[in-house]
Amino acid sequence: MPLGTAIHNIEITLGKGGQLARAAGAVAKLIAKEGKSATLKLPSGEVRLISKNCSATVGQVGNVGVNQKSLGRAGSKCWLGKRPVVRGVVMNPVDHPHGGGEGRAPIGRKKPATPWGYPALGRRSRKRNKYSDNLILRRRSKK
């Protein structure tokens, strides 16, 4: 496969099936090949190594404009299985850390929290010293 080829549905582990670049319109780019590994630029901006033996599909995933389509009303979203999004501030204290208070009360904490009480913003969720850390050459860029 020549360098610069657009690919999708990429395996991370040999024989496990495609796991990367599978969303509508997603495409990864083959940047380099050396030894037993190939370097890819993923849709997130991450640059990582993958075994040359892993399979991938040439080209871009279809249905590119699926996100641009206006659903029109709440019912259309309901048919797709999307549940309503309710803000924590309008819940009761038993349901969310932001809930409760008299009237339109502020959060009442130093930082926003998830429904389970963990910090909602700025907390890294990736495990430290993960086995695949040495395969990631450049972390995804913040958009």
PDB file of C-alpha atoms in Angstrom:
ATOM      1  CA  MET A   1       0.000   0.000   0.000  1.00  0.00           C
ATOM      2  CA  PRO A   2       1.566   3.361  -0.996  1.00  0.00           C
ATOM      3  CA  LEU A   3       2.209   6.126   1.528  1.00  0.00           C
ATOM      4  CA  GLY A   4      -0.584   8.683   1.862  1.00  0.00           C
ATOM      5  CA  THR A   5      -3.300   6.086   1.228  1.00  0.00           C
ATOM      6  CA  ALA A   6      -6.664   6.793   2.850  1.00  0.00           C
ATOM      7  CA  ILE A   7      -7.842   3.813   4.947  1.00  0.00           C
ATOM      8  CA  HIS A   8     -10.535   2.984   7.505  1.00  0.00           C
ATOM      9  CA  ASN A   9     -11.763   0.088   9.708  1.00  0.00           C
ATOM     10  CA  ILE A  10      -8.232  -0.605  10.973  1.00  0.00           C
ATOM     11  CA  GLU A  11      -7.262  -3.488  13.254  1.00  0.00           C
ATOM     12  CA  ILE A  12      -5.191  -2.701  16.346  1.00  0.00           C
ATOM     13  CA  THR A  13      -4.597  -6.348  17.284  1.00  0.00           C
ATOM     14  CA  LEU A  14      -4.121  -8.932  14.552  1.00  0.00           C
ATOM     15  CA  GLY A  15      -7.263 -11.021  13.985  1.00  0.00           C
ATOM     16  CA  LYS A  16      -9.459  -8.982  16.361  1.00  0.00           C
ATOM     17  CA  GLY A  17     -11.285  -7.031  13.651  1.00  0.00           C
ATOM     18  CA  GLY A  18     -11.382  -3.350  12.766  1.00  0.00           C
ATOM     19  CA  GLN A  19     -11.519  -0.886  15.675  1.00  0.00           C
ATOM     20  CA  LEU A  20     -10.171   2.453  14.364  1.00  0.00           C
ATOM     21  CA  ALA A  21     -11.704   4.998  11.932  1.00  0.00           C
ATOM     22  CA  ARG A  22     -15.158   3.410  11.649  1.00  0.00           C
ATOM     23  CA  ALA A  23     -17.522   6.382  12.120  1.00  0.00           C
ATOM     24  CA  ALA A  24     -19.404   7.981   9.216  1.00  0.00           C
ATOM     25  CA  GLY A  25     -16.952   9.892   6.999  1.00  0.00           C
ATOM     26  CA  ALA A  26     -13.903   8.785   9.016  1.00  0.00           C
ATOM     27  CA  VAL A  27     -10.569   8.263   7.292  1.00  0.00           C
ATOM     28  CA  ALA A  28      -7.010   7.578   8.493  1.00  0.00           C
ATOM     29  CA  LYS A  29      -3.837   8.212   6.504  1.00  0.00           C
ATOM     30  CA  LEU A  30      -0.818   5.935   6.084  1.00  0.00           C
ATOM     31  CA  ILE A  31       2.202   8.138   6.852  1.00  0.00           C
ATOM     32  CA  ALA A  32       5.190   5.766   7.009  1.00  0.00           C
ATOM     33  CA  LYS A  33       6.232   2.118   6.930  1.00  0.00           C
ATOM     34  CA  GLU A  34       9.337   0.727   8.605  1.00  0.00           C
ATOM     35  CA  GLY A  35      10.198  -2.751   9.819  1.00  0.00           C
ATOM     36  CA  LYS A  36       7.132  -4.663  10.991  1.00  0.00           C
ATOM     37  CA  SER A  37       5.056  -1.561  11.741  1.00  0.00           C
ATOM     38  CA  ALA A  38       3.251   1.224   9.913  1.00  0.00           C
ATOM     39  CA  THR A  39       2.565   4.772  11.122  1.00  0.00           C
ATOM     40  CA  LEU A  40      -0.986   6.106  10.802  1.00  0.00           C
ATOM     41  CA  LYS A  41      -2.571   9.524  11.306  1.00  0.00           C
ATOM     42  CA  LEU A  42      -6.014   8.895  12.782  1.00  0.00           C
ATOM     43  CA  PRO A  43      -9.115  11.112  12.394  1.00  0.00           C
ATOM     44  CA  SER A  44      -8.576  12.454  15.951  1.00  0.00           C
ATOM     45  CA  GLY A  45      -5.124  13.756  14.963  1.00  0.00           C
ATOM     46  CA  GLU A  46      -3.320  11.025  16.924  1.00  0.00           C
ATOM     47  CA  VAL A  47      -0.268   9.483  15.245  1.00  0.00           C
ATOM     48  CA  ARG A  48       0.349   5.860  16.204  1.00  0.00           C
ATOM     49  CA  LEU A  49       2.165   2.677  15.185  1.00  0.00           C
ATOM     50  CA  ILE A  50       0.284  -0.431  14.054  1.00  0.00           C
ATOM     51  CA  SER A  51       1.538  -3.820  12.875  1.00  0.00           C
ATOM     52  CA  LYS A  52       1.823  -4.155   9.088  1.00  0.00           C
ATOM     53  CA  ASN A  53      -0.017  -7.488   9.309  1.00  0.00           C
ATOM     54  CA  CYS A  54      -3.195  -5.851  10.664  1.00  0.00           C
ATOM     55  CA  SER A  55      -5.984  -5.481   8.126  1.00  0.00           C
ATOM     56  CA  ALA A  56      -7.679  -2.262   6.987  1.00  0.00           C
ATOM     57  CA  THR A  57     -10.050  -1.154   4.237  1.00  0.00           C
ATOM     58  CA  VAL A  58      -8.881   1.271   1.552  1.00  0.00           C
ATOM     59  CA  GLY A  59     -10.887   4.495   1.238  1.00  0.00           C
ATOM     60  CA  GLN A  60     -13.181   6.620   3.382  1.00  0.00           C
ATOM     61  CA  VAL A  61     -16.262   5.493   5.315  1.00  0.00           C
ATOM     62  CA  GLY A  62     -19.481   6.548   3.574  1.00  0.00           C
ATOM     63  CA  ASN A  63     -22.479   8.548   4.854  1.00  0.00           C
ATOM     64  CA  VAL A  64     -20.297  11.645   5.333  1.00  0.00           C
ATOM     65  CA  GLY A  65     -23.075  14.222   5.824  1.00  0.00           C
ATOM     66  CA  VAL A  66     -25.123  12.252   8.366  1.00  0.00           C
ATOM     67  CA  ASN A  67     -24.456  14.831  11.117  1.00  0.00           C
ATOM     68  CA  GLN A  68     -25.551  17.780   8.932  1.00  0.00           C
ATOM     69  CA  LYS A  69     -29.063  16.368   8.443  1.00  0.00           C
ATOM     70  CA  SER A  70     -31.675  18.196  10.544  1.00  0.00           C
ATOM     71  CA  LEU A  71     -33.909  15.773  12.435  1.00  0.00           C
ATOM     72  CA  GLY A  72     -36.630  18.409  12.683  1.00  0.00           C
ATOM     73  CA  ARG A  73     -38.236  17.470  15.978  1.00  0.00           C
ATOM     74  CA  ALA A  74     -37.676  15.599  19.229  1.00  0.00           C
ATOM     75  CA  GLY A  75     -39.663  12.567  18.039  1.00  0.00           C
ATOM     76  CA  SER A  76     -37.207  11.908  15.194  1.00  0.00           C
ATOM     77  CA  LYS A  77     -34.385  11.668  17.719  1.00  0.00           C
ATOM     78  CA  CYS A  78     -36.547   9.381  19.854  1.00  0.00           C
ATOM     79  CA  TRP A  79     -36.948   6.943  16.931  1.00  0.00           C
ATOM     80  CA  LEU A  80     -33.137   6.715  16.749  1.00  0.00           C
ATOM     81  CA  GLY A  81     -33.037   5.654  20.414  1.00  0.00           C
ATOM     82  CA  LYS A  82     -31.636   8.957  21.714  1.00  0.00           C
ATOM     83  CA  ARG A  83     -32.782   9.761  25.261  1.00  0.00           C
ATOM     84  CA  PRO A  84     -33.476  13.335  26.450  1.00  0.00           C
ATOM     85  CA  VAL A  85     -30.525  15.199  28.005  1.00  0.00           C
ATOM     86  CA  VAL A  86     -31.450  16.625  31.420  1.00  0.00           C
ATOM     87  CA  ARG A  87     -29.173  19.135  33.185  1.00  0.00           C
ATOM     88  CA  GLY A  88     -27.964  18.227  36.665  1.00  0.00           C
ATOM     89  CA  VAL A  89     -28.988  21.670  37.985  1.00  0.00           C
ATOM     90  CA  VAL A  90     -32.693  20.901  37.436  1.00  0.00           C
ATOM     91  CA  MET A  91     -32.516  17.540  39.262  1.00  0.00           C
ATOM     92  CA  ASN A  92     -32.973  16.769  42.940  1.00  0.00           C
ATOM     93  CA  PRO A  93     -29.917  16.364  45.212  1.00  0.00           C
ATOM     94  CA  VAL A  94     -30.543  12.614  45.359  1.00  0.00           C
ATOM     95  CA  ASP A  95     -30.122  12.386  41.559  1.00  0.00           C
ATOM     96  CA  HIS A  96     -27.117  14.663  40.892  1.00  0.00           C
ATOM     97  CA  PRO A  97     -24.457  16.615  42.852  1.00  0.00           C
ATOM     98  CA  HIS A  98     -25.640  19.837  41.119  1.00  0.00           C
ATOM     99  CA  GLY A  99     -29.272  19.269  42.115  1.00  0.00           C
ATOM    100  CA  GLY A 100     -31.441  20.955  44.714  1.00  0.00           C
ATOM    101  CA  GLY A 101     -31.390  24.437  46.174  1.00  0.00           C
ATOM    102  CA  GLU A 102     -34.018  27.149  46.278  1.00  0.00           C
ATOM    103  CA  GLY A 103     -34.978  28.444  42.829  1.00  0.00           C
ATOM    104  CA  ARG A 104     -32.235  28.695  40.230  1.00  0.00           C
ATOM    105  CA  ALA A 105     -29.327  27.938  42.517  1.00  0.00           C
ATOM    106  CA  PRO A 106     -25.696  27.703  41.332  1.00  0.00           C
ATOM    107  CA  ILE A 107     -23.780  24.422  41.377  1.00  0.00           C
ATOM    108  CA  GLY A 108     -22.547  25.092  44.911  1.00  0.00           C
ATOM    109  CA  ARG A 109     -19.183  23.374  44.405  1.00  0.00           C
ATOM    110  CA  LYS A 110     -15.739  24.514  43.318  1.00  0.00           C
ATOM    111  CA  LYS A 111     -15.853  22.393  40.158  1.00  0.00           C
ATOM    112  CA  PRO A 112     -18.646  20.737  38.143  1.00  0.00           C
ATOM    113  CA  ALA A 113     -19.200  17.042  38.857  1.00  0.00           C
ATOM    114  CA  THR A 114     -20.645  14.033  37.039  1.00  0.00           C
ATOM    115  CA  PRO A 115     -23.799  12.347  38.382  1.00  0.00           C
ATOM    116  CA  TRP A 116     -21.471   9.970  40.262  1.00  0.00           C
ATOM    117  CA  GLY A 117     -19.488  12.765  41.939  1.00  0.00           C
ATOM    118  CA  TYR A 118     -16.288  12.671  39.840  1.00  0.00           C
ATOM    119  CA  PRO A 119     -14.814  15.888  38.375  1.00  0.00           C
ATOM    120  CA  ALA A 120     -16.622  16.656  35.104  1.00  0.00           C
ATOM    121  CA  LEU A 121     -14.028  18.874  33.383  1.00  0.00           C
ATOM    122  CA  GLY A 122     -10.264  18.600  32.926  1.00  0.00           C
ATOM    123  CA  ARG A 123      -9.731  15.208  34.535  1.00  0.00           C
ATOM    124  CA  ARG A 124      -7.668  12.733  32.535  1.00  0.00           C
ATOM    125  CA  SER A 125      -9.512   9.452  32.131  1.00  0.00           C
ATOM    126  CA  ARG A 126      -6.804   7.380  30.417  1.00  0.00           C
ATOM    127  CA  LYS A 127      -4.945   4.845  32.551  1.00  0.00           C
ATOM    128  CA  ARG A 128      -1.323   5.762  33.331  1.00  0.00           C
ATOM    129  CA  ASN A 129       1.391   3.420  31.966  1.00  0.00           C
ATOM    130  CA  LYS A 130      -1.044   1.730  29.582  1.00  0.00           C
ATOM    131  CA  TYR A 131       0.447  -1.035  27.429  1.00  0.00           C
ATOM    132  CA  SER A 132      -0.175   0.898  24.187  1.00  0.00           C
ATOM    133  CA  ASP A 133       1.520   4.141  25.356  1.00  0.00           C
ATOM    134  CA  ASN A 134       4.719   3.265  23.493  1.00  0.00           C
ATOM    135  CA  LEU A 135       2.737   2.808  20.237  1.00  0.00           C
ATOM    136  CA  ILE A 136       1.320   6.352  20.349  1.00  0.00           C
ATOM    137  CA  LEU A 137       3.815   8.751  18.779  1.00  0.00           C
ATOM    138  CA  ARG A 138       1.679  11.899  19.174  1.00  0.00           C
ATOM    139  CA  ARG A 139      -1.428  12.260  21.349  1.00  0.00           C
ATOM    140  CA  ARG A 140      -4.615  13.569  19.759  1.00  0.00           C
ATOM    141  CA  SER A 141      -4.740  17.333  19.458  1.00  0.00           C
ATOM    142  CA  LYS A 142      -7.295  19.386  21.358  1.00  0.00           C
ATOM    143  CA  LYS A 143      -9.842  20.947  19.008  1.00  0.00           C
TER     144      LYS A 143
END
